[in-house]
CSV table of C-alpha atoms in Angstrom, one decimal:
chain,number,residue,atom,x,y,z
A,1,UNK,CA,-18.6,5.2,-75.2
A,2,UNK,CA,-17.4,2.1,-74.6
A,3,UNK,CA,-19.9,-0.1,-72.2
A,4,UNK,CA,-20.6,-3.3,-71.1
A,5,UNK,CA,-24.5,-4.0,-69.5
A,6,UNK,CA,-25.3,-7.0,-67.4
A,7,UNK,CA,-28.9,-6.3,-66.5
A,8,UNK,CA,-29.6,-8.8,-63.6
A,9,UNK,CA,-28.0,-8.2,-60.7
A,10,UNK,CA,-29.5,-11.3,-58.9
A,11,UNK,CA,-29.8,-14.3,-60.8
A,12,UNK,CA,-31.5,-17.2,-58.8
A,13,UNK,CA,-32.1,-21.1,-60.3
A,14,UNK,CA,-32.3,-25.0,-58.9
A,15,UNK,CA,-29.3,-27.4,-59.1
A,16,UNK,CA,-29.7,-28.9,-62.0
A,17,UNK,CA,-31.5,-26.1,-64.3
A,18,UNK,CA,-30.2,-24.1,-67.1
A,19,UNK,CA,-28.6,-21.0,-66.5
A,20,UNK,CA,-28.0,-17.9,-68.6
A,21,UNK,CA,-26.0,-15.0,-67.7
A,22,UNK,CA,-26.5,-11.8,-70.1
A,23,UNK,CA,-23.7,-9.3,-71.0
A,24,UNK,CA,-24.3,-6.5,-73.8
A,25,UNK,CA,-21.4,-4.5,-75.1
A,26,UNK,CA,-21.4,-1.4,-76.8
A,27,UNK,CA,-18.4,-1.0,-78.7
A,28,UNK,CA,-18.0,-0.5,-82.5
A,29,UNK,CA,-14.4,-1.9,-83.2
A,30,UNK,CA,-13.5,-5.5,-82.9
A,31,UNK,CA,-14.1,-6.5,-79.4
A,32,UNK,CA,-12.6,-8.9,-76.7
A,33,UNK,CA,-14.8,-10.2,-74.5
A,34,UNK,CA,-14.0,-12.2,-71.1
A,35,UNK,CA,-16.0,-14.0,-68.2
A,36,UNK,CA,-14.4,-13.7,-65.1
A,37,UNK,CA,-15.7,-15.2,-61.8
A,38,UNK,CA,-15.6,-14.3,-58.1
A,39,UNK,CA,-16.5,-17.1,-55.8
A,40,UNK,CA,-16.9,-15.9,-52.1
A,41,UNK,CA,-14.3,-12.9,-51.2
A,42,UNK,CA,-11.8,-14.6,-53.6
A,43,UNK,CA,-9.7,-12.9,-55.5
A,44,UNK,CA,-11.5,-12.5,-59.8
A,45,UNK,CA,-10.5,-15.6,-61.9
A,46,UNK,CA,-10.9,-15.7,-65.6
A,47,UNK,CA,-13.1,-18.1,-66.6
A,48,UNK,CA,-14.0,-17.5,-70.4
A,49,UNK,CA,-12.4,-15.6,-73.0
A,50,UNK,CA,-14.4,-15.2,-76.5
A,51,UNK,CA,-11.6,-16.0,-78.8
A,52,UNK,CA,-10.4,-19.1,-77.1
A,53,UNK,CA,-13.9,-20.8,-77.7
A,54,UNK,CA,-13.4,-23.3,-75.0
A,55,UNK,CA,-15.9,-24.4,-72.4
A,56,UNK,CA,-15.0,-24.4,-68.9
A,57,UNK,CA,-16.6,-26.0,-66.0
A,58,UNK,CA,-19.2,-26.4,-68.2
A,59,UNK,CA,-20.1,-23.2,-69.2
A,60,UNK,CA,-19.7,-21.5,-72.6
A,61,UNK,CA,-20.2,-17.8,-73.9
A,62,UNK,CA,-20.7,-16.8,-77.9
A,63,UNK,CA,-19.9,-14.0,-79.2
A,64,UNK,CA,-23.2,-12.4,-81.1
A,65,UNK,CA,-21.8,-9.2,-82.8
A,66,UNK,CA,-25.5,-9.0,-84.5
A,67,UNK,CA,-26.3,-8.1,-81.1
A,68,UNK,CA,-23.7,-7.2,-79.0
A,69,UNK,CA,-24.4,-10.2,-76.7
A,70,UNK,CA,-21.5,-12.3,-75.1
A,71,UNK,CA,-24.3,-13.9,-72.6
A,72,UNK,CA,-22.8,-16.8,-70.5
A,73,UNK,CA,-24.3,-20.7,-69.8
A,74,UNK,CA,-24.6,-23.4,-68.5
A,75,UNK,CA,-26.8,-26.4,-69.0
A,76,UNK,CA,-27.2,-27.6,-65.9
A,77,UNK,CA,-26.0,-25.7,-63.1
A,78,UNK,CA,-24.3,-26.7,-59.9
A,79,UNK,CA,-24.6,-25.3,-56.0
A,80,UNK,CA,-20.6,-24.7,-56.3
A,81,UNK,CA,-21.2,-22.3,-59.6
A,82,UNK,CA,-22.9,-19.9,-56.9
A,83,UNK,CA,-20.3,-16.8,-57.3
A,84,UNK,CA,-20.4,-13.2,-59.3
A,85,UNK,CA,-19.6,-13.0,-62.3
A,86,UNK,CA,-18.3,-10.0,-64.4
A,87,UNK,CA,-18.6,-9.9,-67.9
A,88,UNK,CA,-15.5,-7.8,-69.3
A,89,UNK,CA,-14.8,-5.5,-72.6
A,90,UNK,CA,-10.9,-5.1,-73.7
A,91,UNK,CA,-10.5,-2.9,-77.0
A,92,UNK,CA,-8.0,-0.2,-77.8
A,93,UNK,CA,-5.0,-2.5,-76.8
A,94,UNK,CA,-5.8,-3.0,-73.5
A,95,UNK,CA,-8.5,-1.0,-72.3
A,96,UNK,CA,-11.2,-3.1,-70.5
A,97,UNK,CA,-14.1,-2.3,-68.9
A,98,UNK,CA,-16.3,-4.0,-66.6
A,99,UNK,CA,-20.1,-4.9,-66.3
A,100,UNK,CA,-21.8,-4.1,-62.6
A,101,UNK,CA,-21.6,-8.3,-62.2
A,102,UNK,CA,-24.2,-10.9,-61.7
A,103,UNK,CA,-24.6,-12.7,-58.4
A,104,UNK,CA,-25.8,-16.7,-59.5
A,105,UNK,CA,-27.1,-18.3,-56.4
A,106,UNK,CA,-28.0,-21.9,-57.4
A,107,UNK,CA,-30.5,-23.9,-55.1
A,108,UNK,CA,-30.5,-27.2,-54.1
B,1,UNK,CA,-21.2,9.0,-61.5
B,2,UNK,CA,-18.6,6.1,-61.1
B,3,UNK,CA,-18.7,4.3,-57.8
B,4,UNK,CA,-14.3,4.6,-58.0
B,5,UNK,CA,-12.3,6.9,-60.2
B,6,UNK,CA,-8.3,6.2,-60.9
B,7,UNK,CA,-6.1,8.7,-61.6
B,8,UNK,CA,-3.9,9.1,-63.9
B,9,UNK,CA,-5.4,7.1,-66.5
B,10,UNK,CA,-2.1,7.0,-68.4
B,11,UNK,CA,1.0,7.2,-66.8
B,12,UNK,CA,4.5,7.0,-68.6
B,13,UNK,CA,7.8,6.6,-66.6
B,14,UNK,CA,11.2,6.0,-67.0
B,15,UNK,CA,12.7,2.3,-65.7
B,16,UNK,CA,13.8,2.6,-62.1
B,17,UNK,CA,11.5,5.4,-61.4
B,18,UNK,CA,9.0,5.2,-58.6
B,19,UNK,CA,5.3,5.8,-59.5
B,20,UNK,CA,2.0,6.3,-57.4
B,21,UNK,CA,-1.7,5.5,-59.0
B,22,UNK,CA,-4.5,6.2,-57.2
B,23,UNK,CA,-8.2,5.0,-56.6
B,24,UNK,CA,-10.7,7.0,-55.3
B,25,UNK,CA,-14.2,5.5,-54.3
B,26,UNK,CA,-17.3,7.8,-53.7
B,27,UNK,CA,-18.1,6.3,-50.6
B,28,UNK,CA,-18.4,4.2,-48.2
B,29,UNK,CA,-16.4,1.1,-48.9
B,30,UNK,CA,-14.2,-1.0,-47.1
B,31,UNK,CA,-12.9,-3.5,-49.1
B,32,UNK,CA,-10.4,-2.3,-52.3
B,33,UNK,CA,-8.0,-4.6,-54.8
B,34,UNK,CA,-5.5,-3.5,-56.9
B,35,UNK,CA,-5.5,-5.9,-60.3
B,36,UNK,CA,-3.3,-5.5,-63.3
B,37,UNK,CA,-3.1,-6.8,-66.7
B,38,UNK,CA,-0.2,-7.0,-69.0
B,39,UNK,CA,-1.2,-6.8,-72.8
B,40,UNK,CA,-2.6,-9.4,-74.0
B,41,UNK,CA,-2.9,-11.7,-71.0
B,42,UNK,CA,-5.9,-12.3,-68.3
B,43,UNK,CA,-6.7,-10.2,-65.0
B,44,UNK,CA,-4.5,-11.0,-62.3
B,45,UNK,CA,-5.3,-10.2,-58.8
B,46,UNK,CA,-2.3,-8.2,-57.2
B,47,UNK,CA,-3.5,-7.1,-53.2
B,48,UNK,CA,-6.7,-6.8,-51.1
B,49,UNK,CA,-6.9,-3.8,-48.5
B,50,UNK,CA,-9.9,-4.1,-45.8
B,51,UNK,CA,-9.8,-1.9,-42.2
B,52,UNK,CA,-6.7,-0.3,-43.1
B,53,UNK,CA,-4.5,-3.4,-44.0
B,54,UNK,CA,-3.5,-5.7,-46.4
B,55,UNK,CA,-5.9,-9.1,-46.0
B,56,UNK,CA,-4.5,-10.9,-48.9
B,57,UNK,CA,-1.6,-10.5,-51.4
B,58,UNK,CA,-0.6,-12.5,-54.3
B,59,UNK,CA,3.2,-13.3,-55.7
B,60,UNK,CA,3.5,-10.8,-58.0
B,61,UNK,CA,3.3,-8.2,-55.0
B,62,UNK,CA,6.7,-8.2,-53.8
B,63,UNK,CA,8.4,-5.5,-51.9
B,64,UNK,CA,8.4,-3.3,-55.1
B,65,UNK,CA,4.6,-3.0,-54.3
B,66,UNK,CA,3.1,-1.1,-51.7
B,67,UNK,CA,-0.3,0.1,-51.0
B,68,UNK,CA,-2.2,3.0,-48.3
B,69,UNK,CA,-5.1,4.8,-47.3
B,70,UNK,CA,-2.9,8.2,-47.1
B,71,UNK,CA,-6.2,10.4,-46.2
B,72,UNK,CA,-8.7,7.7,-45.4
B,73,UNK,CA,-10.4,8.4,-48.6
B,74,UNK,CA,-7.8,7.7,-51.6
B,75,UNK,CA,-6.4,4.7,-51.7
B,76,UNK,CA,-2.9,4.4,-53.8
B,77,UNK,CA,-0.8,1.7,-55.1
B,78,UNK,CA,2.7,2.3,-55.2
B,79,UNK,CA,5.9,0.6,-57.2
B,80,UNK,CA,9.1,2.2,-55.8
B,81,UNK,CA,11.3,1.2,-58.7
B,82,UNK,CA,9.5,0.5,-62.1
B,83,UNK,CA,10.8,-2.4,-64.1
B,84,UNK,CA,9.4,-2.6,-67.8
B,85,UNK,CA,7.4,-5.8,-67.3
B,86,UNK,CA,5.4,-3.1,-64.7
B,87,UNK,CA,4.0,-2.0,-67.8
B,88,UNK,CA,0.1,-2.9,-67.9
B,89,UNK,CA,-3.5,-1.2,-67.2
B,90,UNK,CA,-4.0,-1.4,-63.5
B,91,UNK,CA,-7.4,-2.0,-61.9
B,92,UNK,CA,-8.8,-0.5,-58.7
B,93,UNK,CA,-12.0,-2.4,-57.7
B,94,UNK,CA,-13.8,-1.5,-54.9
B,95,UNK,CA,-17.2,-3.1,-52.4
B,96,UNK,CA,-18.9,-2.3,-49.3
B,97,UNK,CA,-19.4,-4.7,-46.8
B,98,UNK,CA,-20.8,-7.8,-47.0
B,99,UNK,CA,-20.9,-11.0,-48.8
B,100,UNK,CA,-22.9,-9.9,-51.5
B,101,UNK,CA,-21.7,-7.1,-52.4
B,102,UNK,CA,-20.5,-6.6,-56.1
B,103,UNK,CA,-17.3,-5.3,-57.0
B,104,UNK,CA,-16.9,-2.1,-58.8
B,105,UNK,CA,-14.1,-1.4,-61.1
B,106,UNK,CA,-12.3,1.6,-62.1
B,107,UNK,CA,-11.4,2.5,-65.9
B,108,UNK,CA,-8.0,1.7,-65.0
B,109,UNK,CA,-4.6,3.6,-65.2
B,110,UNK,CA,-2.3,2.8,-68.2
B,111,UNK,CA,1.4,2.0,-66.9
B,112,UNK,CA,4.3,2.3,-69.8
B,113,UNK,CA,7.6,2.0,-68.1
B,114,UNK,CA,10.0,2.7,-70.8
């Protein structure tokens, strides 16, 4: 079955520090993997989609088919990047599921 | 056991013909959102629902859209006349209470209007 795992619920670092966000898929088609963030109560906003390859607001996600990874970072993360984030599988034109989401509190 | 279950998950209609999906959570929470998104093309928040009314709504919830709490358990997202652009996979997401609470996602219901 189609599945996507992001293991840390909490994720806690300083301004400043590096900051990696893990998503595993299991799927065993060609996959389409997204980021999306929720900052505070706001509504879900796409911030990464595999295929584009960009970076945005400095954070970047690859694609490891080896091993299922689409894990999201940052090199140096900033107090406003505190949000959850949900890592996202679409396959089977337009089926999508959604990992449990990451909360990223970032310290001053 | 999901935290929300959507029924149907695929729902084919005729253009101009009123539909109903529904979202059911397990229980307990408070806060529910209705997202779609048309093939090929991002997530797109459509309403938020918290004590019984709508708290926010975006653009693409005109007066086509409406959504209720019909028993207080099931929550349901209505479009009274279908148009084809309609047709998408439609997300229920669900939280409790709280700022830090995660949002939990349906498996969505697959809308063809033809």
């Amino acid at each position: 079955a189609q599945r996507v795992t992001q293991p840390e619920k909490l994720l806690s670092v300083f301004k400043g520090a590096p900051v990696e966000l893990k998503c595993n898929y299991s799927y065993s088609g060609s996959p389409e993997l997204f980021w999306y963030v929720q900052y505070s109560r706001q509504r879900l906003q796409l911030l990464l989609r595999h295929i584009s390859r960009e970076s945005i607001k400095g954070f970047t996600a690859d694609l490891n088919k080896g091993e299922t990874s689409f894990h999201l970072k940052k090199p140096f993360a900033q107090e406003e990047d505190s949000a959850m984030y949900y890592c996202a599988l679409s396959y089977n034109n337009n089926d999508m599921r959604f990992g449990a989401g990451t909360r990223l509190t970032v310290k001053p | 056991e999901p935290e929300v279950t959507q029924t149907p998950s695929h729902q084919v209609t005729q253009m101009g013909q009123e539909v109903i999906l529904r979202c059911v959570p397990i229980s307990n929470h408070l806060y529910f959102y209705w997202y779609r998104q048309i093939l090929g093309q991002k997530v797109e928040f459509l309403v938020s629902f918290y004590n019984n009314e709508i708290s926010e709504k975006s653009e693409i919830f005109d007066d086509q859209f409406s959504v209720e709490r019909p028993d207080g358990s099931n929550f349901t997202l209505k479009i009274r006349s279908t148009k084809l652009e309609d047709s998408a996979m439609y997300f229920c997401a669900i939280t409790r209470q709280g700022e830090n609470s995660p949002l939990h996602f349906g498996n969505g219901t697959r809308l063809t209007v033809t």
